[in-house]
Amino acid sequence: MGDESTSHSVSQLGGIDGNKSCETQVVLNVYDLTPLNNYTVWFGLGIFHSGIEVHGKEYGFGAHDFPVSGVFEVEPRSCPGFIYRCSVSLGRINMHPSEFRTFIENVASEYHGDTYHLISKNCNHFTDDMACRLTQKRIPGWVNRLARLGSLCSCLLPESLQVTTVKQIPEYHHESEDDTETLSITTPRVSEELDDDQEKRLLSPLAAMSPVAGSGDVTFVKEAHK
């Protein structure tokens, strides 16, 4: 998926013989979208959000209206609006932070907010893709099992859950100290079929985010210019 520059493995991007100071752990942080997970997880099912942690920051993917980056950055294990469940170590990589920034900006160009889809391109698809590119490992199957089941039974799902995303209007404010864009979120515009908070969270992690929805600032990653 994507161009060759973003599909390189870590060994190609950063090498395995680089400076030890560039070594960092890659961690999958998993969150509950509903307390019902405490019961359904025993059956291998649940509704989860996940983010990938690298160099002390966590990266996730969510929906908005526009054909620009939907990849966002938060403090690890602190994604607003969700309940942190657990972390899964995916291994270690040797990549300089500036090299990783180039990598994540290239990935962001493949994950626009208006392409988010609950069944085929959600936050867990993003973290699985990131894990494969960085460590050649997949995230645990239970994290995104519900979406895989949904893809097999899409004809049984309500149309709103198949194709609709919760629309957020991101406003970007440039910060000169780094290459991220600070996100402000205006009042969400939700399709008429969805008027329940739980359905909104199912459709997009960004639906749960607001300036008062939890700890930690949310910033979009600026995508690389082609």
Coordinates of N, CA and C in Angstrom, one line a residue:
M1 N 0.9 -1.2 0.0 CA 0.0 0.0 0.0 C 0.9 1.2 0.0
G2 N 0.5 2.3 -0.8 CA 1.3 3.5 -0.8 C 2.5 3.3 -1.7
D3 N 3.3 4.4 -1.7 CA 4.5 4.4 -2.6 C 5.7 3.7 -1.9
E4 N 6.7 3.5 -2.7 CA 7.8 2.8 -2.1 C 8.5 3.4 -1.0
S5 N 8.5 4.8 -0.9 CA 9.2 5.5 0.2 C 8.5 5.2 1.5
T6 N 7.2 4.8 1.6 CA 6.6 4.6 2.8 C 6.4 3.1 3.1
S7 N 6.8 2.2 2.2 CA 6.7 0.8 2.5 C 8.0 0.2 2.8
H8 N 9.1 1.0 3.0 CA 10.4 0.4 3.4 C 10.3 -0.1 4.8
S9 N 11.0 -1.1 5.1 CA 11.1 -1.6 6.4 C 12.1 -0.7 7.2
V10 N 12.1 -0.9 8.5 CA 13.0 -0.2 9.4 C 14.5 -0.4 9.0
S11 N 14.8 -1.6 8.6 CA 16.2 -1.8 8.2 C 16.6 -1.0 7.0
Q12 N 15.6 -0.7 6.1 CA 16.0 0.1 5.0 C 16.0 1.6 5.3
L13 N 15.1 2.0 6.3 CA 15.0 3.4 6.6 C 16.0 3.8 7.6
G14 N 16.2 3.1 8.6 CA 17.1 3.5 9.7 C 18.3 2.7 9.8
G15 N 18.3 1.4 9.3 CA 19.4 0.5 9.4 C 19.4 -0.1 10.8
I16 N 20.1 -1.2 10.9 CA 20.2 -1.9 12.2 C 21.6 -1.7 12.8
D17 N 22.4 -0.9 12.1 CA 23.8 -0.7 12.6 C 24.0 0.8 13.0
G18 N 22.9 1.5 13.2 CA 23.0 2.9 13.6 C 23.4 3.1 15.0
N19 N 23.4 4.4 15.5 CA 23.8 4.7 16.8 C 22.8 4.1 17.8
K20 N 23.3 3.5 18.9 CA 22.5 2.9 19.9 C 21.5 3.9 20.5
S21 N 21.9 5.2 20.5 CA 21.0 6.2 21.2 C 19.7 6.4 20.4
C22 N 19.7 5.9 19.1 CA 18.5 6.0 18.3 C 17.5 4.9 18.5
E23 N 17.9 3.9 19.3 CA 17.1 2.7 19.5 C 15.9 3.1 20.4
T24 N 14.7 2.6 20.0 CA 13.5 2.8 20.7 C 12.6 1.6 20.6
Q25 N 11.7 1.5 21.6 CA 10.7 0.4 21.6 C 9.5 0.9 20.9
V26 N 8.9 -0.1 20.2 CA 7.6 0.1 19.5 C 6.6 -0.6 20.3
V27 N 5.6 0.2 20.7 CA 4.5 -0.3 21.6 C 3.2 -0.1 21.1
L28 N 2.3 -1.1 21.2 CA 0.9 -0.9 20.8 C 0.1 -0.6 22.1
N29 N -0.6 0.6 22.1 CA -1.4 0.9 23.3 C -2.9 0.7 22.9
V30 N -3.6 0.0 23.7 CA -5.0 -0.4 23.4 C -5.9 0.2 24.4
Y31 N -7.0 0.7 23.9 CA -8.0 1.4 24.7 C -9.4 0.7 24.5
D32 N -10.2 0.8 25.5 CA -11.6 0.3 25.4 C -12.5 1.5 24.9
L33 N -13.4 1.2 24.0 CA -14.4 2.2 23.6 C -15.6 2.1 24.4
T34 N -15.8 0.9 25.1 CA -17.0 0.7 25.9 C -16.7 -0.2 27.0
P35 N -17.3 0.0 28.2 CA -17.1 -0.9 29.4 C -17.6 -2.3 29.1
L36 N -18.4 -2.5 28.1 CA -18.8 -3.9 27.7 C -17.7 -4.8 27.3
N37 N -16.5 -4.2 27.0 CA -15.4 -5.0 26.6 C -14.9 -5.9 27.8
N38 N -15.2 -5.4 29.0 CA -14.8 -6.2 30.2 C -15.5 -7.6 30.2
Y39 N -16.6 -7.7 29.5 CA -17.3 -9.0 29.4 C -17.0 -9.7 28.1
T40 N -17.0 -8.9 27.0 CA -16.9 -9.6 25.6 C -15.5 -10.0 25.4
V41 N -14.5 -9.4 26.1 CA -13.1 -9.8 25.8 C -12.8 -11.2 26.1
W42 N -13.6 -11.8 27.0 CA -13.4 -13.2 27.4 C -13.8 -14.1 26.2
F43 N -14.6 -13.6 25.2 CA -14.9 -14.4 24.1 C -14.1 -14.0 22.8
G44 N -13.0 -13.2 23.1 CA -12.1 -12.8 22.0 C -12.7 -11.6 21.2
L45 N -13.7 -10.9 21.7 CA -14.3 -9.8 21.0 C -14.2 -8.5 21.8
G46 N -14.3 -7.4 21.2 CA -14.4 -6.1 21.9 C -14.3 -5.0 20.9
I47 N -14.6 -3.8 21.3 CA -14.5 -2.6 20.5 C -13.3 -1.8 21.0
F48 N -12.3 -1.7 20.3 CA -11.0 -1.1 20.7 C -10.5 0.0 19.8
H49 N -9.8 0.9 20.5 CA -9.0 1.9 19.7 C -7.6 1.5 20.1
S50 N -6.7 1.8 19.1 CA -5.3 1.5 19.4 C -4.4 2.6 18.8
G51 N -3.2 2.8 19.4 CA -2.2 3.8 18.9 C -0.9 3.1 19.0
I52 N 0.0 3.6 18.2 CA 1.4 3.0 18.1 C 2.3 4.0 18.8
E53 N 3.1 3.6 19.7 CA 4.0 4.4 20.5 C 5.5 4.3 20.0
V54 N 6.1 5.4 19.6 CA 7.5 5.4 19.1 C 8.1 6.7 19.6
H55 N 9.3 6.6 20.1 CA 10.1 7.7 20.6 C 9.3 8.6 21.5
G56 N 8.5 8.0 22.4 CA 7.8 8.7 23.4 C 6.6 9.4 23.0
K57 N 6.1 9.2 21.8 CA 4.8 9.7 21.4 C 3.9 8.6 20.8
E58 N 2.6 8.8 20.9 CA 1.7 7.8 20.4 C 0.9 8.4 19.2
Y59 N 0.8 7.5 18.2 CA 0.2 7.9 16.9 C -1.0 7.1 16.6
G60 N -2.1 7.8 16.2 CA -3.3 7.1 15.9 C -3.9 7.7 14.6
F61 N -5.1 7.2 14.2 CA -5.7 7.6 13.0 C -7.2 7.8 13.2
G62 N -7.8 8.9 12.7 CA -9.2 9.2 12.9 C -9.8 10.0 11.7
A63 N -11.1 10.2 11.8 CA -11.8 10.8 10.6 C -12.0 12.3 10.8
H64 N -12.0 13.0 9.7 CA -12.5 14.3 9.5 C -13.0 14.5 8.1
D65 N -13.4 15.7 7.8 CA -14.0 16.0 6.5 C -13.1 16.1 5.3
F66 N -11.8 16.3 5.5 CA -10.9 16.8 4.5 C -9.9 15.8 4.0
P67 N -9.4 16.0 2.7 CA -8.4 15.1 2.2 C -7.0 15.4 2.6
V68 N -6.8 15.5 3.9 CA -5.5 15.8 4.5 C -5.3 14.8 5.6
S69 N -4.1 14.8 6.2 CA -3.7 13.9 7.3 C -4.8 13.7 8.3
G70 N -5.1 12.4 8.6 CA -5.9 12.0 9.7 C -5.1 11.4 10.8
V71 N -3.8 11.4 10.7 CA -2.9 10.8 11.7 C -2.6 11.8 12.8
F72 N -2.8 11.5 14.0 CA -2.7 12.4 15.1 C -1.7 11.9 16.1
E73 N -1.2 12.7 17.0 CA -0.2 12.5 18.0 C -0.7 12.9 19.4
V74 N -0.5 12.0 20.3 CA -0.9 12.3 21.7 C 0.2 11.7 22.7
E75 N 0.1 12.1 23.9 CA 1.0 11.5 24.9 C 0.6 10.0 25.1
P76 N 1.6 9.1 25.3 CA 1.3 7.7 25.3 C 0.3 7.4 26.4
R77 N -0.6 6.4 26.1 CA -1.6 5.9 27.0 C -2.5 7.0 27.5
S78 N -2.7 8.0 26.8 CA -3.5 9.2 27.3 C -4.4 9.7 26.2
C79 N -4.9 8.8 25.2 CA -5.7 9.3 24.2 C -7.1 9.8 24.7
P80 N -7.4 11.0 24.5 CA -8.6 11.6 25.1 C -9.9 10.8 24.7
G81 N -10.8 10.6 25.7 CA -12.1 10.0 25.4 C -12.1 8.5 25.5
F82 N -11.0 7.8 25.7 CA -11.0 6.4 25.8 C -10.4 5.9 27.1
I83 N -10.7 4.6 27.4 CA -10.2 4.0 28.6 C -9.0 3.1 28.3
Y84 N -7.8 3.5 28.8 CA -6.6 2.7 28.5 C -6.8 1.3 29.1
R85 N -6.5 0.3 28.2 CA -6.6 -1.1 28.7 C -5.2 -1.7 28.9
C86 N -4.4 -1.7 27.9 CA -3.1 -2.4 28.0 C -2.1 -2.0 27.0
S87 N -0.9 -2.4 27.1 CA 0.2 -2.1 26.1 C 0.8 -3.5 25.7
V88 N 1.1 -3.5 24.4 CA 1.8 -4.7 23.9 C 3.1 -4.3 23.2
S89 N 4.2 -4.9 23.7 CA 5.5 -4.6 23.1 C 5.6 -5.3 21.7
L90 N 6.0 -4.6 20.7 CA 6.1 -5.1 19.4 C 7.6 -5.3 18.9
G91 N 8.5 -4.9 19.8 CA 9.9 -5.0 19.5 C 10.6 -3.7 19.6
R92 N 11.9 -3.7 19.1 CA 12.7 -2.4 19.2 C 13.2 -2.1 17.7
I93 N 13.4 -0.9 17.5 CA 13.9 -0.4 16.2 C 15.1 0.5 16.4
N94 N 15.9 0.7 15.4 CA 17.0 1.7 15.5 C 16.7 2.7 14.4
M95 N 16.1 3.8 14.8 CA 15.8 4.9 13.8 C 15.8 6.2 14.5
H96 N 16.6 7.2 14.0 CA 16.7 8.5 14.6 C 15.3 9.2 14.6
P97 N 15.0 10.0 15.6 CA 13.7 10.7 15.7 C 13.4 11.5 14.5
S98 N 14.4 12.1 13.9 CA 14.1 12.9 12.7 C 13.8 12.0 11.5
E99 N 14.4 10.8 11.4 CA 14.1 9.9 10.4 C 12.7 9.3 10.6
F100 N 12.4 9.1 11.8 CA 11.0 8.6 12.1 C 10.0 9.7 11.7
R101 N 10.3 10.9 12.0 CA 9.4 12.0 11.6 C 9.1 12.0 10.1
T102 N 10.1 11.8 9.3 CA 10.0 11.7 7.9 C 9.1 10.5 7.5
F103 N 9.3 9.4 8.2 CA 8.6 8.2 7.9 C 7.1 8.4 8.2
I104 N 6.8 9.0 9.4 CA 5.4 9.1 9.8 C 4.6 10.2 9.0
E105 N 5.4 11.2 8.5 CA 4.8 12.2 7.6 C 4.4 11.6 6.3
N106 N 5.2 10.6 5.8 CA 4.9 9.9 4.6 C 3.7 9.0 4.8
V107 N 3.7 8.3 5.9 CA 2.5 7.5 6.2 C 1.2 8.3 6.3
A108 N 1.3 9.5 6.9 CA 0.2 10.4 7.0 C -0.5 10.7 5.7
S109 N 0.4 10.8 4.6 CA -0.2 11.1 3.3 C -1.0 10.0 2.7
E110 N -1.0 8.8 3.3 CA -1.8 7.7 2.9 C -3.0 7.5 3.8
Y111 N -3.1 8.3 4.9 CA -4.2 8.1 5.8 C -4.9 9.5 6.0
H112 N -5.6 9.9 5.0 CA -6.4 11.1 5.1 C -7.6 10.9 5.9
G113 N -8.0 12.0 6.6 CA -9.2 11.9 7.5 C -10.5 11.5 6.8
D114 N -10.6 11.9 5.5 CA -11.9 11.6 4.8 C -11.9 10.2 4.2
T115 N -10.8 9.4 4.5 CA -10.8 8.0 4.0 C -11.1 7.0 5.1
Y116 N -11.2 7.5 6.3 CA -11.5 6.6 7.5 C -12.8 5.8 7.2
H117 N -12.7 4.5 7.5 CA -13.9 3.6 7.4 C -13.8 2.6 8.5
L118 N -15.0 2.5 9.2 CA -15.0 1.6 10.4 C -14.6 0.2 10.1
I119 N -15.0 -0.4 8.9 CA -14.7 -1.8 8.6 C -13.4 -2.0 7.9
S120 N -13.1 -1.1 6.9 CA -11.9 -1.4 6.1 C -10.7 -0.5 6.3
K121 N -10.8 0.6 7.0 CA -9.7 1.5 7.2 C -9.9 2.3 8.5
N122 N -9.7 1.6 9.6 CA -9.9 2.3 10.9 C -8.6 2.4 11.7
C123 N -8.7 2.9 12.9 CA -7.5 3.1 13.7 C -6.6 1.9 13.8
N124 N -7.2 0.7 14.0 CA -6.5 -0.5 14.2 C -5.8 -1.0 12.9
H125 N -6.4 -0.7 11.7 CA -5.8 -1.0 10.5 C -4.5 -0.2 10.4
F126 N -4.6 1.1 10.8 CA -3.4 2.0 10.8 C -2.3 1.4 11.7
T127 N -2.6 1.0 12.9 CA -1.5 0.6 13.8 C -1.0 -0.8 13.3
D128 N -1.8 -1.6 12.7 CA -1.3 -2.9 12.1 C -0.3 -2.6 11.0
D129 N -0.7 -1.6 10.1 CA 0.2 -1.2 9.0 C 1.5 -0.7 9.6
M130 N 1.4 0.2 10.6 CA 2.6 0.8 11.2 C 3.5 -0.3 11.8
A131 N 2.9 -1.3 12.5 CA 3.7 -2.3 13.1 C 4.4 -3.2 12.1
C132 N 3.7 -3.5 11.0 CA 4.4 -4.3 9.9 C 5.5 -3.5 9.3
R133 N 5.4 -2.2 9.0 CA 6.4 -1.5 8.4 C 7.6 -1.3 9.3
L134 N 7.4 -1.1 10.6 CA 8.4 -0.8 11.6 C 9.1 -2.1 12.1
T135 N 8.3 -3.1 12.4 CA 8.9 -4.3 13.1 C 8.7 -5.6 12.3
Q136 N 7.9 -5.6 11.2 CA 7.6 -6.8 10.5 C 6.7 -7.7 11.3
K137 N 6.0 -7.1 12.3 CA 5.1 -7.9 13.1 C 3.7 -7.3 13.0
R138 N 2.6 -8.1 13.2 CA 1.3 -7.7 13.2 C 0.8 -7.4 14.6
I139 N -0.2 -6.6 14.8 CA -0.8 -6.4 16.1 C -1.7 -7.6 16.4
P140 N -1.9 -7.9 17.7 CA -2.7 -9.0 18.1 C -4.1 -9.1 17.4
G141 N -4.5 -10.2 17.0 CA -5.7 -10.4 16.2 C -7.0 -9.9 16.9
W142 N -7.0 -10.0 18.2 CA -8.2 -9.6 18.9 C -8.5 -8.1 18.9
V143 N -7.5 -7.3 18.6 CA -7.7 -5.9 18.6 C -8.6 -5.4 17.6
N144 N -8.5 -6.0 16.4 CA -9.4 -5.6 15.2 C -10.3 -6.7 14.7
R145 N -10.5 -7.7 15.6 CA -11.3 -8.8 15.1 C -12.8 -8.4 14.7
L146 N -13.3 -7.5 15.4 CA -14.7 -7.1 15.2 C -14.8 -6.5 13.8
A147 N -13.8 -5.7 13.3 CA -13.9 -5.2 12.0 C -13.7 -6.3 10.9
R148 N -12.9 -7.3 11.2 CA -12.7 -8.4 10.3 C -14.0 -9.2 10.1
L149 N -14.7 -9.4 11.3 CA -16.0 -10.1 11.2 C -17.0 -9.2 10.5
G150 N -16.9 -7.9 10.7 CA -17.8 -7.0 10.0 C -17.6 -7.0 8.5
S151 N -16.4 -7.2 8.0 CA -16.1 -7.2 6.6 C -16.7 -8.5 6.0
L152 N -16.8 -9.5 6.8 CA -17.4 -10.8 6.3 C -18.9 -10.7 6.3
C153 N -19.4 -9.9 7.2 CA -20.9 -9.8 7.3 C -21.4 -8.4 7.0
S154 N -20.7 -7.7 6.1 CA -21.1 -6.3 5.9 C -22.5 -6.1 5.4
C155 N -23.0 -7.2 4.7 CA -24.4 -7.1 4.2 C -25.4 -7.0 5.3
L156 N -25.0 -7.4 6.5 CA -25.9 -7.5 7.7 C -25.8 -6.2 8.5
L157 N -24.8 -5.3 8.2 CA -24.6 -4.1 9.0 C -25.5 -3.0 8.5
P158 N -25.9 -2.1 9.4 CA -26.6 -0.9 8.9 C -25.8 -0.1 8.0
E159 N -26.4 0.5 6.9 CA -25.6 1.2 5.9 C -24.7 2.3 6.6
S160 N -25.3 3.0 7.6 CA -24.5 4.0 8.3 C -23.2 3.6 8.9
L161 N -23.2 2.3 9.4 CA -22.0 1.8 9.9 C -21.0 1.3 8.9
Q162 N -21.5 1.1 7.7 CA -20.6 0.6 6.6 C -19.9 1.8 5.9
V163 N -20.5 2.9 5.8 CA -19.9 3.9 4.9 C -19.8 5.3 5.5
T164 N -20.4 5.5 6.7 CA -20.4 6.9 7.2 C -19.3 7.1 8.2
T165 N -18.7 8.3 8.2 CA -17.7 8.6 9.2 C -18.3 9.8 9.9
V166 N -17.9 10.0 11.2 CA -18.2 11.2 12.0 C -17.3 12.3 11.5
K167 N -17.9 13.4 11.1 CA -17.2 14.5 10.5 C -16.8 15.5 11.5
Q168 N -15.5 15.7 11.6 CA -14.9 16.8 12.5 C -14.3 17.8 11.6
I169 N -14.2 19.0 12.0 CA -13.6 20.1 11.2 C -12.3 20.5 12.0
P170 N -11.2 20.0 11.5 CA -9.9 20.4 12.1 C -9.4 21.7 11.8
E171 N -9.0 22.5 12.7 CA -8.3 23.8 12.5 C -6.9 23.6 12.9
Y172 N -5.9 24.0 12.0 CA -4.5 23.8 12.2 C -3.9 25.1 12.6
H173 N -3.0 25.1 13.6 CA -2.2 26.2 14.0 C -0.8 25.8 14.0
H174 N 0.0 26.4 13.2 CA 1.4 26.0 13.0 C 2.2 26.3 14.3
E175 N 3.0 25.4 14.7 CA 4.0 25.5 15.8 C 5.4 25.5 15.3
S176 N 6.1 26.6 15.5 CA 7.4 26.7 14.9 C 8.5 25.7 15.5
E177 N 8.2 25.2 16.7 CA 9.2 24.4 17.4 C 9.3 23.0 16.9
D178 N 8.3 22.5 16.2 CA 8.3 21.2 15.6 C 7.5 21.1 14.3
D179 N 7.4 19.9 13.8 CA 6.7 19.8 12.5 C 5.3 19.3 12.6
T180 N 4.6 19.5 13.7 CA 3.3 19.1 13.9 C 2.4 20.3 13.8
E181 N 1.1 20.0 13.6 CA 0.1 21.0 13.6 C -0.9 20.8 14.7
T182 N -1.1 21.9 15.5 CA -2.0 21.8 16.7 C -3.4 21.7 16.2
L183 N -4.2 20.8 16.8 CA -5.6 20.6 16.3 C -6.5 21.3 17.3
S184 N -7.5 22.0 16.7 CA -8.6 22.5 17.4 C -9.8 21.9 16.7
I185 N -10.8 21.5 17.5 CA -12.0 20.8 17.0 C -13.2 21.6 17.2
T186 N -13.9 21.8 16.1 CA -15.2 22.6 16.2 C -16.3 21.6 16.4
T187 N -17.5 22.1 16.5 CA -18.7 21.2 16.8 C -18.8 20.2 15.7
P188 N -18.9 18.9 16.0 CA -19.0 17.9 15.0 C -20.3 17.9 14.2
R189 N -20.2 17.6 12.9 CA -21.4 17.4 12.1 C -21.6 15.9 11.8
V190 N -22.6 15.3 12.4 CA -22.8 13.9 12.3 C -24.0 13.6 11.4
S191 N -23.9 12.5 10.7 CA -24.9 12.1 9.8 C -26.2 11.9 10.6
E192 N -27.3 12.1 9.9 CA -28.6 12.0 10.6 C -28.9 10.7 11.2
E193 N -28.3 9.6 10.7 CA -28.5 8.3 11.2 C -27.9 8.0 12.5
L194 N -26.9 8.9 12.9 CA -26.1 8.6 14.1 C -26.4 9.7 15.1
D195 N -27.1 9.4 16.2 CA -27.3 10.4 17.2 C -26.9 9.8 18.6
D196 N -26.2 8.7 18.6 CA -25.8 8.1 19.9 C -24.3 8.2 20.0
D197 N -23.8 8.6 21.2 CA -22.4 8.8 21.4 C -21.6 7.5 21.2
Q198 N -22.2 6.4 21.5 CA -21.4 5.1 21.3 C -21.2 4.8 19.9
E199 N -22.2 5.1 19.0 CA -22.0 4.9 17.6 C -21.0 5.9 17.0
K200 N -20.9 7.1 17.6 CA -19.9 8.1 17.1 C -18.5 7.5 17.4
R201 N -18.3 7.0 18.6 CA -17.0 6.5 18.9 C -16.7 5.3 18.1
L202 N -17.7 4.4 17.8 CA -17.4 3.3 16.9 C -16.8 3.8 15.5
L203 N -17.3 4.9 15.0 CA -17.0 5.3 13.7 C -15.7 6.0 13.6
S204 N -15.2 6.7 14.6 CA -14.0 7.4 14.5 C -13.5 7.8 15.9
P205 N -12.2 7.5 16.2 CA -11.6 8.0 17.4 C -11.7 9.5 17.6
L206 N -11.6 10.3 16.6 CA -11.7 11.7 16.7 C -13.1 12.2 17.2
A207 N -14.1 11.3 17.1 CA -15.4 11.7 17.5 C -15.4 11.9 19.0
A208 N -14.5 11.2 19.7 CA -14.5 11.3 21.2 C -13.6 12.4 21.7
M209 N -12.9 13.1 20.8 CA -11.9 14.1 21.2 C -12.5 15.5 21.2
S210 N -12.2 16.2 22.3 CA -12.6 17.6 22.4 C -11.6 18.2 23.5
P211 N -11.6 19.5 23.6 CA -10.7 20.1 24.5 C -10.9 19.7 26.0
V212 N -12.1 19.1 26.3 CA -12.4 18.7 27.7 C -12.6 17.2 27.8
A213 N -12.2 16.4 26.7 CA -12.6 15.0 26.7 C -11.5 14.2 27.3
G214 N -10.6 14.7 28.1 CA -9.6 13.9 28.7 C -8.2 14.6 28.7
S215 N -7.2 13.9 29.2 CA -5.9 14.5 29.3 C -5.1 14.5 28.0
G216 N -4.2 15.4 27.9 CA -3.3 15.3 26.7 C -3.8 16.1 25.5
D217 N -2.9 16.9 24.9 CA -3.2 17.6 23.7 C -3.2 16.7 22.5
V218 N -4.0 16.9 21.5 CA -4.1 16.2 20.3 C -3.5 17.0 19.2
T219 N -2.6 16.5 18.4 CA -2.0 17.2 17.3 C -2.0 16.3 16.1
F220 N -2.4 16.9 14.9 CA -2.3 16.1 13.7 C -0.9 16.2 13.2
V221 N -0.4 15.1 12.6 CA 0.9 15.0 12.0 C 0.8 15.6 10.6
K222 N 1.6 16.5 10.3 CA 1.6 17.2 8.9 C 2.1 16.1 7.9
E223 N 1.4 15.9 6.9 CA 1.8 14.9 5.9 C 2.9 15.5 5.0
A224 N 3.7 14.6 4.5 CA 4.9 15.0 3.6 C 4.3 15.5 2.3
H225 N 5.0 16.5 1.8 CA 4.6 17.1 0.5 C 5.3 16.3 -0.6
K226 N 4.4 15.9 -1.6 CA 4.9 15.0 -2.7 C 5.5 15.9 -3.8

